[in-house]
Amino acid sequence: MPLMEINLGDDRVNDWFMVVMLWVLPLLSLLLASVAALMFAGNLPQFLRWRAGELSPTEEEPSISVLIPARNEATGITRTVNAVLANTGVVLEVVVLDDDSVDGTGELVQQIADQDPRVRLISSPELPAGWNGKQHACCRLAEAAQFDLLLFLDADVRLKPTALQQLTRRKAQYAETGPAKGKPIALLSAFPNQETGSLSEKMLIPMMHYILLCYLPFSRMRSRTDPGYAAGCGQVFVTDREAYQRSGTHAAIRATRHDGIHLPRIYRQNGMLTDCVDGAGLATCRMYHGAAQVVRGMLKNAHEGIANWRLLVPFTILLAGASLLPYVTLGYALVQYAAGDHRISIWFAALVSVAAIFLSHLPRWVAAWKLPQSPTGAFLHPVAIGLFLTLQWCAFVMHLCGQQIAWRGRDS
């Protein structure tokens, strides 16, 4: 009798397991993939929309200070500065802060400054305790700026000739709807065209667009000043001096490595509107070179993004549920079918899983076409999701253990 009860219990467990694997989990994966795909479909046109419109040759020329923190950037700093100087339709200056470089970065900038009075080189004082190197450099650069419009530019970003004029035009716009209607854009961020070389770059670098466009409601971000909608790309930020001072400047985020999130957040905490747009036609950037740099780059500030106790579990469910789970449920259905089980539930699980797989890939394929990104990375999307989540969990564990990735010779 006890054996019969155990067998009955095992049958019930098996039945419940089958229900979960063939009905519940396939539907869950389809739901999560659908939410991400629908959010992407709504966000992408808004992200790209501002591309429209031709520049007027009679448009007033704004004055702008382009501020570049540079630490050991000798391989590319000359191209970066010359690309800024090639911009038309603006009055500009370029201020570069040489942050204790040991590779001749400062000397290269000074050579350009000797030929062009629009370029200035300043040196960084000793990094104060409690400051991140980039945030300290940006703070000092803003103090040295001549003009009231400020563009913070990473040293590996190459601007196109009309980029500054286009960015200042967008910065001058206002919120069109919602509680923030009529508020000016106090801080604008642009996502450059991300150049990729290695396979790891092709898979993982586009994840920044995937997370942004699949999980941030752009309509709310552009109509409200809530800090929860803060988003940006630390490679290109445009602001004005008054708003920058009101936000608390980079001093308010002095310890962070992740200005892409934290700088927009302090603006919003002070009631100001921020925006982020596609900058693929305005600038290019090669963030990392090879797998080792990709891994280190993604680990160094992951805790300030997703890899923390508030976001890591929800995003693991969202990303893995939409992009990895349907492969598991499809595989299970195929194994059951091969074993001779041809019930309708097997067909249901297989078809729903295939639909979820299609929807989970769709944003990456559309992004590869529109932004543009690598088709190879889009094809390997589930592998990218698996690697991305693995790195986030590694970063979380490292943070709990008090470990931090050094970047450009610094732990801060």
Coordinates of C-alpha atoms in Angstrom, one line a residue:
M1 CA 0.0 0.0 0.0
P2 CA 2.7 2.6 0.8
L3 CA 4.4 1.7 -2.5
M4 CA 1.1 2.4 -4.4
E5 CA 0.8 5.8 -2.6
I6 CA 4.4 6.7 -3.6
N7 CA 3.7 5.7 -7.2
L8 CA 0.5 7.8 -7.1
G9 CA 2.5 10.7 -5.8
D10 CA 5.1 10.3 -8.5
D11 CA 2.4 10.1 -11.2
R12 CA 1.0 13.4 -9.9
V13 CA 4.4 15.0 -9.8
N14 CA 5.0 13.8 -13.4
D15 CA 1.7 15.1 -14.6
W16 CA 2.3 18.5 -13.0
F17 CA 5.8 18.6 -14.5
M18 CA 4.3 17.8 -18.0
V19 CA 1.7 20.6 -17.6
V20 CA 4.4 23.1 -16.6
M21 CA 6.8 22.1 -19.4
L22 CA 4.2 21.8 -22.2
W23 CA 1.7 24.5 -21.2
V24 CA 2.8 27.0 -18.6
L25 CA 6.5 27.6 -19.5
P26 CA 5.9 27.9 -23.3
L27 CA 3.1 30.4 -22.7
L28 CA 5.3 32.3 -20.2
S29 CA 8.2 32.5 -22.7
L30 CA 5.8 33.7 -25.4
L31 CA 4.4 36.3 -23.1
L32 CA 7.9 37.6 -22.1
A33 CA 9.1 37.6 -25.7
S34 CA 6.0 39.4 -26.9
V35 CA 6.3 42.1 -24.2
A36 CA 9.9 42.8 -25.3
A37 CA 9.1 42.8 -29.0
L38 CA 6.1 45.1 -28.6
M39 CA 8.1 47.5 -26.5
F40 CA 10.9 47.5 -29.1
A41 CA 8.4 48.1 -31.9
G42 CA 7.0 51.1 -30.0
N43 CA 10.4 52.5 -28.9
L44 CA 12.4 52.1 -32.1
P45 CA 10.6 54.8 -34.2
Q46 CA 10.8 57.2 -31.3
F47 CA 14.5 56.5 -30.9
L48 CA 15.1 57.1 -34.6
R49 CA 12.5 59.7 -35.3
W50 CA 14.6 62.8 -34.7
R51 CA 16.9 61.8 -37.6
A52 CA 14.3 63.5 -39.9
G53 CA 14.8 67.1 -41.0
E54 CA 17.5 68.9 -43.0
L55 CA 19.8 71.5 -41.5
S56 CA 19.2 75.0 -42.6
P57 CA 22.3 76.8 -44.0
T58 CA 21.0 80.0 -42.4
E59 CA 20.5 78.5 -39.0
E60 CA 22.1 80.4 -36.1
E61 CA 25.5 79.0 -35.1
P62 CA 25.4 77.9 -31.4
S63 CA 28.6 78.1 -29.3
I64 CA 29.6 74.9 -27.6
S65 CA 32.5 73.5 -25.6
V66 CA 33.5 69.9 -26.4
L67 CA 35.0 68.4 -23.2
I68 CA 37.1 65.3 -23.6
P69 CA 38.6 63.4 -20.6
A70 CA 41.6 61.4 -21.9
R71 CA 43.7 58.8 -20.1
N72 CA 46.2 56.8 -22.2
E73 CA 44.3 57.5 -25.4
A74 CA 47.3 58.1 -27.7
T75 CA 46.2 55.6 -30.3
G76 CA 43.0 57.6 -31.1
I77 CA 43.0 61.0 -29.5
T78 CA 44.3 62.8 -32.6
R79 CA 41.5 61.4 -34.8
T80 CA 38.9 62.3 -32.1
V81 CA 40.0 65.9 -31.8
N82 CA 40.3 66.4 -35.5
A83 CA 36.8 65.0 -36.0
V84 CA 35.4 67.5 -33.6
L85 CA 37.3 70.4 -35.3
A86 CA 35.8 69.3 -38.7
N87 CA 32.3 70.2 -37.4
T88 CA 30.4 72.9 -39.2
G89 CA 27.5 75.2 -38.2
V90 CA 28.8 75.9 -34.7
V91 CA 31.3 78.0 -32.9
L92 CA 33.3 75.5 -30.9
E93 CA 36.2 74.9 -28.6
V94 CA 37.8 71.6 -27.6
V95 CA 39.1 71.2 -24.1
V96 CA 41.0 67.9 -23.4
L97 CA 42.0 66.9 -19.9
D98 CA 45.1 64.7 -19.9
D99 CA 44.4 62.5 -16.9
D100 CA 47.9 61.3 -15.9
S101 CA 48.5 59.6 -19.2
V102 CA 51.8 57.7 -19.7
D103 CA 51.6 57.1 -23.4
G104 CA 52.0 60.6 -24.8
T105 CA 48.3 61.5 -25.1
G106 CA 49.0 65.1 -23.8
E107 CA 51.8 65.7 -26.2
L108 CA 49.6 64.7 -29.2
V109 CA 46.8 67.1 -28.1
Q110 CA 49.3 69.9 -27.5
Q111 CA 50.6 69.5 -31.1
I112 CA 47.0 70.1 -32.4
A113 CA 46.6 73.0 -29.9
D114 CA 49.7 74.6 -31.3
Q115 CA 48.1 74.7 -34.7
D116 CA 44.5 75.5 -33.8
P117 CA 43.6 78.0 -31.1
R118 CA 40.2 76.3 -30.6
V119 CA 42.0 73.4 -28.8
R120 CA 43.1 73.6 -25.2
L121 CA 44.9 71.0 -23.1
I122 CA 44.6 71.0 -19.4
S123 CA 46.1 68.6 -16.9
S124 CA 44.3 66.9 -14.0
P125 CA 45.2 67.5 -10.4
E126 CA 45.7 64.5 -8.2
L127 CA 42.6 62.4 -8.0
P128 CA 40.8 63.2 -4.7
A129 CA 39.7 60.4 -2.4
G130 CA 36.3 59.1 -3.2
W131 CA 36.2 60.2 -6.8
N132 CA 36.1 58.1 -10.0
G133 CA 38.7 59.3 -12.5
K134 CA 36.2 60.1 -15.3
Q135 CA 33.8 62.0 -13.1
H136 CA 36.6 64.1 -11.7
A137 CA 37.9 64.9 -15.1
C138 CA 34.5 65.9 -16.4
C139 CA 34.0 68.2 -13.4
R140 CA 37.3 69.9 -14.0
L141 CA 36.6 70.2 -17.7
A142 CA 33.2 71.9 -17.1
E143 CA 35.0 74.4 -14.9
A144 CA 37.4 75.2 -17.7
A145 CA 34.8 75.5 -20.4
Q146 CA 34.4 78.8 -22.2
F147 CA 30.8 78.4 -23.5
D148 CA 27.5 77.6 -21.8
L149 CA 26.6 74.6 -24.0
L150 CA 28.7 71.6 -22.9
L151 CA 29.3 68.3 -24.7
F152 CA 31.0 65.6 -22.7
L153 CA 32.7 63.3 -25.2
D154 CA 34.6 60.0 -24.6
A155 CA 38.0 60.0 -26.2
D156 CA 37.2 57.1 -28.5
V157 CA 34.2 58.7 -30.1
R158 CA 34.5 60.2 -33.7
L159 CA 32.0 62.8 -34.5
K160 CA 30.6 63.4 -38.0
P161 CA 30.8 66.9 -39.5
T162 CA 27.2 68.0 -38.6
A163 CA 27.0 66.1 -35.3
L164 CA 27.3 69.2 -33.0
Q165 CA 24.8 71.2 -34.9
Q166 CA 22.3 68.3 -34.9
L167 CA 22.8 67.6 -31.2
T168 CA 22.3 71.2 -30.3
R169 CA 19.1 71.3 -32.3
R170 CA 17.7 68.3 -30.5
K171 CA 18.9 69.7 -27.1
A172 CA 16.8 72.9 -27.8
Q173 CA 13.5 70.9 -28.1
Y174 CA 10.9 70.6 -25.4
A175 CA 8.7 67.8 -24.0
E176 CA 5.6 67.5 -26.2
T177 CA 3.2 65.7 -23.9
G178 CA 2.6 64.5 -20.3
P179 CA 3.4 66.1 -17.0
A180 CA 6.7 67.4 -18.3
K181 CA 5.0 69.1 -21.3
G182 CA 6.9 72.4 -22.1
K183 CA 10.0 71.4 -20.1
P184 CA 13.2 71.8 -22.1
I185 CA 15.6 68.9 -22.5
A186 CA 18.2 69.6 -19.9
L187 CA 20.5 66.6 -20.7
L188 CA 20.7 64.9 -24.1
S189 CA 22.5 61.6 -24.7
A190 CA 23.3 60.0 -28.1
F191 CA 24.2 56.4 -28.8
P192 CA 27.0 56.4 -31.5
N193 CA 27.3 53.7 -34.1
Q194 CA 29.0 50.9 -32.2
E195 CA 31.8 49.4 -34.3
T196 CA 32.5 45.8 -33.5
G197 CA 35.3 43.5 -34.6
S198 CA 35.5 40.3 -32.6
L199 CA 32.7 37.8 -32.2
S200 CA 32.2 38.7 -28.5
E201 CA 31.8 42.4 -29.5
K202 CA 29.2 41.5 -32.1
M203 CA 27.2 39.5 -29.6
L204 CA 27.5 41.7 -26.5
I205 CA 27.9 45.3 -27.5
P206 CA 24.4 45.5 -29.1
M207 CA 22.9 44.4 -25.8
M208 CA 22.9 48.1 -24.7
H209 CA 20.4 48.8 -27.4
Y210 CA 18.4 45.6 -26.7
I211 CA 18.0 46.5 -23.0
L212 CA 17.2 50.2 -23.7
L213 CA 14.6 49.6 -26.5
C214 CA 13.0 46.5 -25.1
Y215 CA 12.5 47.6 -21.5
L216 CA 12.5 51.4 -21.2
P217 CA 9.1 53.0 -22.2
F218 CA 10.3 55.9 -24.3
S219 CA 6.9 57.7 -24.2
R220 CA 7.1 57.9 -20.4
M221 CA 10.8 58.8 -20.4
R222 CA 10.1 61.8 -22.7
S223 CA 7.0 63.0 -20.9
R224 CA 8.0 62.6 -17.2
T225 CA 11.0 63.6 -15.1
D226 CA 10.8 60.6 -12.8
P227 CA 14.3 59.3 -11.9
G228 CA 13.2 55.8 -12.6
Y229 CA 13.2 56.6 -16.4
A230 CA 16.8 57.8 -16.4
A231 CA 18.9 56.4 -19.3
G232 CA 21.7 57.5 -21.4
C233 CA 25.0 56.6 -23.0
G234 CA 28.1 58.0 -21.3
Q235 CA 29.9 58.4 -24.6
V236 CA 28.0 61.5 -25.6
F237 CA 26.2 63.9 -23.3
V238 CA 25.0 67.5 -24.1
T239 CA 23.8 69.9 -21.5
D240 CA 24.0 73.6 -20.6
R241 CA 25.8 75.2 -17.7
E242 CA 22.8 76.3 -15.7
A243 CA 21.2 72.8 -15.8
Y244 CA 24.5 71.1 -15.1
Q245 CA 25.0 73.3 -12.0
R246 CA 21.5 72.7 -10.8
S247 CA 21.9 68.9 -11.1
G248 CA 24.9 69.0 -8.8
T249 CA 27.5 68.4 -11.6
H250 CA 29.6 65.3 -11.8
A251 CA 30.4 65.9 -8.1
A252 CA 27.0 64.5 -7.3
I253 CA 28.0 61.2 -8.9
R254 CA 31.7 61.4 -8.0
A255 CA 32.2 57.7 -6.9
T256 CA 30.3 56.1 -9.8
R257 CA 31.7 54.5 -12.9
H258 CA 28.3 54.4 -14.7
D259 CA 27.5 57.9 -15.7
G260 CA 25.3 56.6 -18.5
I261 CA 22.6 56.0 -15.8
H262 CA 23.6 58.2 -12.9
L263 CA 24.1 61.5 -14.7
P264 CA 20.5 61.5 -16.1
R265 CA 19.2 60.4 -12.8
I266 CA 20.6 63.4 -10.9
Y267 CA 19.0 65.7 -13.5
R268 CA 15.7 64.0 -13.0
Q269 CA 16.0 64.1 -9.2
N270 CA 16.2 67.8 -9.6
G271 CA 13.0 68.0 -11.8
M272 CA 14.7 68.3 -15.2
L273 CA 14.0 66.3 -18.4
T274 CA 16.6 64.1 -20.0
D275 CA 16.5 62.3 -23.3
C276 CA 18.5 59.7 -25.3
V277 CA 18.5 59.3 -29.1
D278 CA 20.1 57.3 -31.8
G279 CA 23.4 58.8 -32.8
A280 CA 24.5 56.3 -35.4
G281 CA 24.5 59.0 -38.1
L282 CA 26.4 61.4 -35.9
A283 CA 29.3 59.5 -34.4
T284 CA 31.1 56.2 -34.3
C285 CA 32.8 54.4 -31.5
R286 CA 34.8 51.2 -31.0
M287 CA 34.3 50.6 -27.3
Y288 CA 36.4 47.5 -26.8
H289 CA 38.9 45.4 -28.8
G290 CA 38.5 41.6 -28.3
A291 CA 36.9 39.3 -25.8
A292 CA 39.1 40.2 -22.8
Q293 CA 38.2 43.9 -23.0
V294 CA 34.6 43.1 -23.5
V295 CA 34.5 41.0 -20.4
R296 CA 36.4 43.5 -18.3
G297 CA 34.4 46.4 -19.7
M298 CA 31.1 44.8 -18.9
L299 CA 32.2 43.7 -15.4
K300 CA 33.6 47.0 -14.3
N301 CA 30.4 48.9 -13.8
A302 CA 27.7 46.1 -14.0
H303 CA 26.8 46.5 -10.3
E304 CA 25.7 50.1 -11.0
G305 CA 23.5 48.9 -13.9
I306 CA 21.7 45.6 -13.7
A307 CA 23.9 43.5 -11.4
N308 CA 22.5 44.6 -8.1
W309 CA 20.0 43.1 -5.7
R310 CA 17.1 45.2 -7.0
L311 CA 17.4 44.4 -10.7
L312 CA 19.4 41.3 -11.3
V313 CA 16.6 38.7 -10.5
P314 CA 13.9 40.6 -12.4
F315 CA 16.1 41.0 -15.5
T316 CA 17.3 37.4 -15.3
I317 CA 13.6 36.4 -15.5
L318 CA 12.8 38.8 -18.3
L319 CA 15.8 38.1 -20.5
A320 CA 16.2 34.3 -19.9
G321 CA 12.4 33.8 -20.0
A322 CA 12.1 35.5 -23.3
S323 CA 15.3 34.3 -25.1
L324 CA 16.5 31.1 -23.4
L325 CA 13.4 29.4 -21.9
P326 CA 11.7 28.7 -25.3
Y327 CA 14.7 26.7 -26.4
V328 CA 14.3 24.6 -23.3
T329 CA 10.6 24.0 -23.8
L330 CA 11.1 23.3 -27.5
G331 CA 13.8 20.8 -26.7
Y332 CA 11.6 19.0 -24.2
A333 CA 8.7 18.8 -26.6
L334 CA 10.9 17.3 -29.3
V335 CA 12.4 14.7 -26.9
Q336 CA 8.8 13.7 -25.9
Y337 CA 7.8 13.5 -29.5
A338 CA 10.8 11.4 -30.4
A339 CA 9.9 9.1 -27.5
G340 CA 6.5 8.4 -29.1
D341 CA 4.3 11.0 -27.3
H342 CA 2.2 12.7 -30.1
R343 CA -0.4 14.3 -27.9
I344 CA -1.7 17.8 -28.9
S345 CA 0.1 19.3 -25.9
I346 CA 3.4 18.3 -27.5
W347 CA 2.5 20.1 -30.7
F348 CA 1.2 23.1 -28.7
A349 CA 4.5 23.4 -26.7
A350 CA 6.6 23.1 -29.9
L351 CA 4.6 25.7 -31.9
V352 CA 4.4 28.2 -29.0
S353 CA 8.1 27.8 -28.3
V354 CA 9.0 28.4 -32.0
A355 CA 6.8 31.6 -31.9
A356 CA 8.6 32.8 -28.8
I357 CA 12.0 32.1 -30.3
F358 CA 11.0 34.1 -33.4
L359 CA 9.8 37.1 -31.3
S360 CA 12.9 37.0 -29.1
H361 CA 15.2 37.2 -32.1
L362 CA 13.1 39.8 -33.9
P363 CA 14.4 42.9 -32.1
R364 CA 18.0 41.9 -32.7
W365 CA 17.4 41.4 -36.4
V366 CA 15.5 44.7 -36.8
A367 CA 18.3 46.5 -34.9
A368 CA 20.9 44.9 -37.2
W369 CA 19.0 46.4 -40.1
K370 CA 18.1 49.8 -38.7
L371 CA 20.9 50.9 -36.4
P372 CA 23.0 49.0 -37.9
Q373 CA 24.4 46.1 -36.0
S374 CA 26.0 42.8 -36.8
P375 CA 23.8 40.1 -38.3
T376 CA 26.1 37.5 -36.7
G377 CA 25.3 38.9 -33.2
A378 CA 21.6 38.8 -34.1
F379 CA 21.8 35.2 -35.1
L380 CA 23.6 34.3 -31.9
H381 CA 21.2 36.3 -29.7
P382 CA 20.4 33.5 -27.2
V383 CA 24.2 32.9 -26.7
A384 CA 24.6 36.6 -26.2
I385 CA 21.8 36.6 -23.6
G386 CA 23.4 33.7 -21.8
L387 CA 26.8 35.3 -21.7
F388 CA 25.4 38.7 -20.7
L389 CA 23.5 37.2 -17.7
T390 CA 26.5 35.2 -16.7
L391 CA 28.7 38.3 -16.6
Q392 CA 26.0 40.1 -14.6
W393 CA 25.9 37.4 -12.0
C394 CA 29.7 37.3 -11.9
A395 CA 29.7 41.0 -11.3
F396 CA 27.2 40.7 -8.5
V397 CA 29.2 38.0 -6.7
M398 CA 32.4 40.0 -7.2
H399 CA 30.7 43.0 -5.6
L400 CA 29.5 40.9 -2.6
C401 CA 33.1 39.8 -2.2
G402 CA 34.5 43.3 -2.4
Q403 CA 36.3 42.8 -5.7
Q404 CA 36.4 45.5 -8.4
I405 CA 37.8 45.4 -11.9
A406 CA 40.7 47.8 -12.5
W407 CA 40.2 49.9 -15.7
R408 CA 43.0 51.9 -17.3
G409 CA 45.2 51.2 -14.3
R410 CA 42.8 52.4 -11.8
D411 CA 40.3 50.8 -9.4
S412 CA 38.2 54.0 -9.4

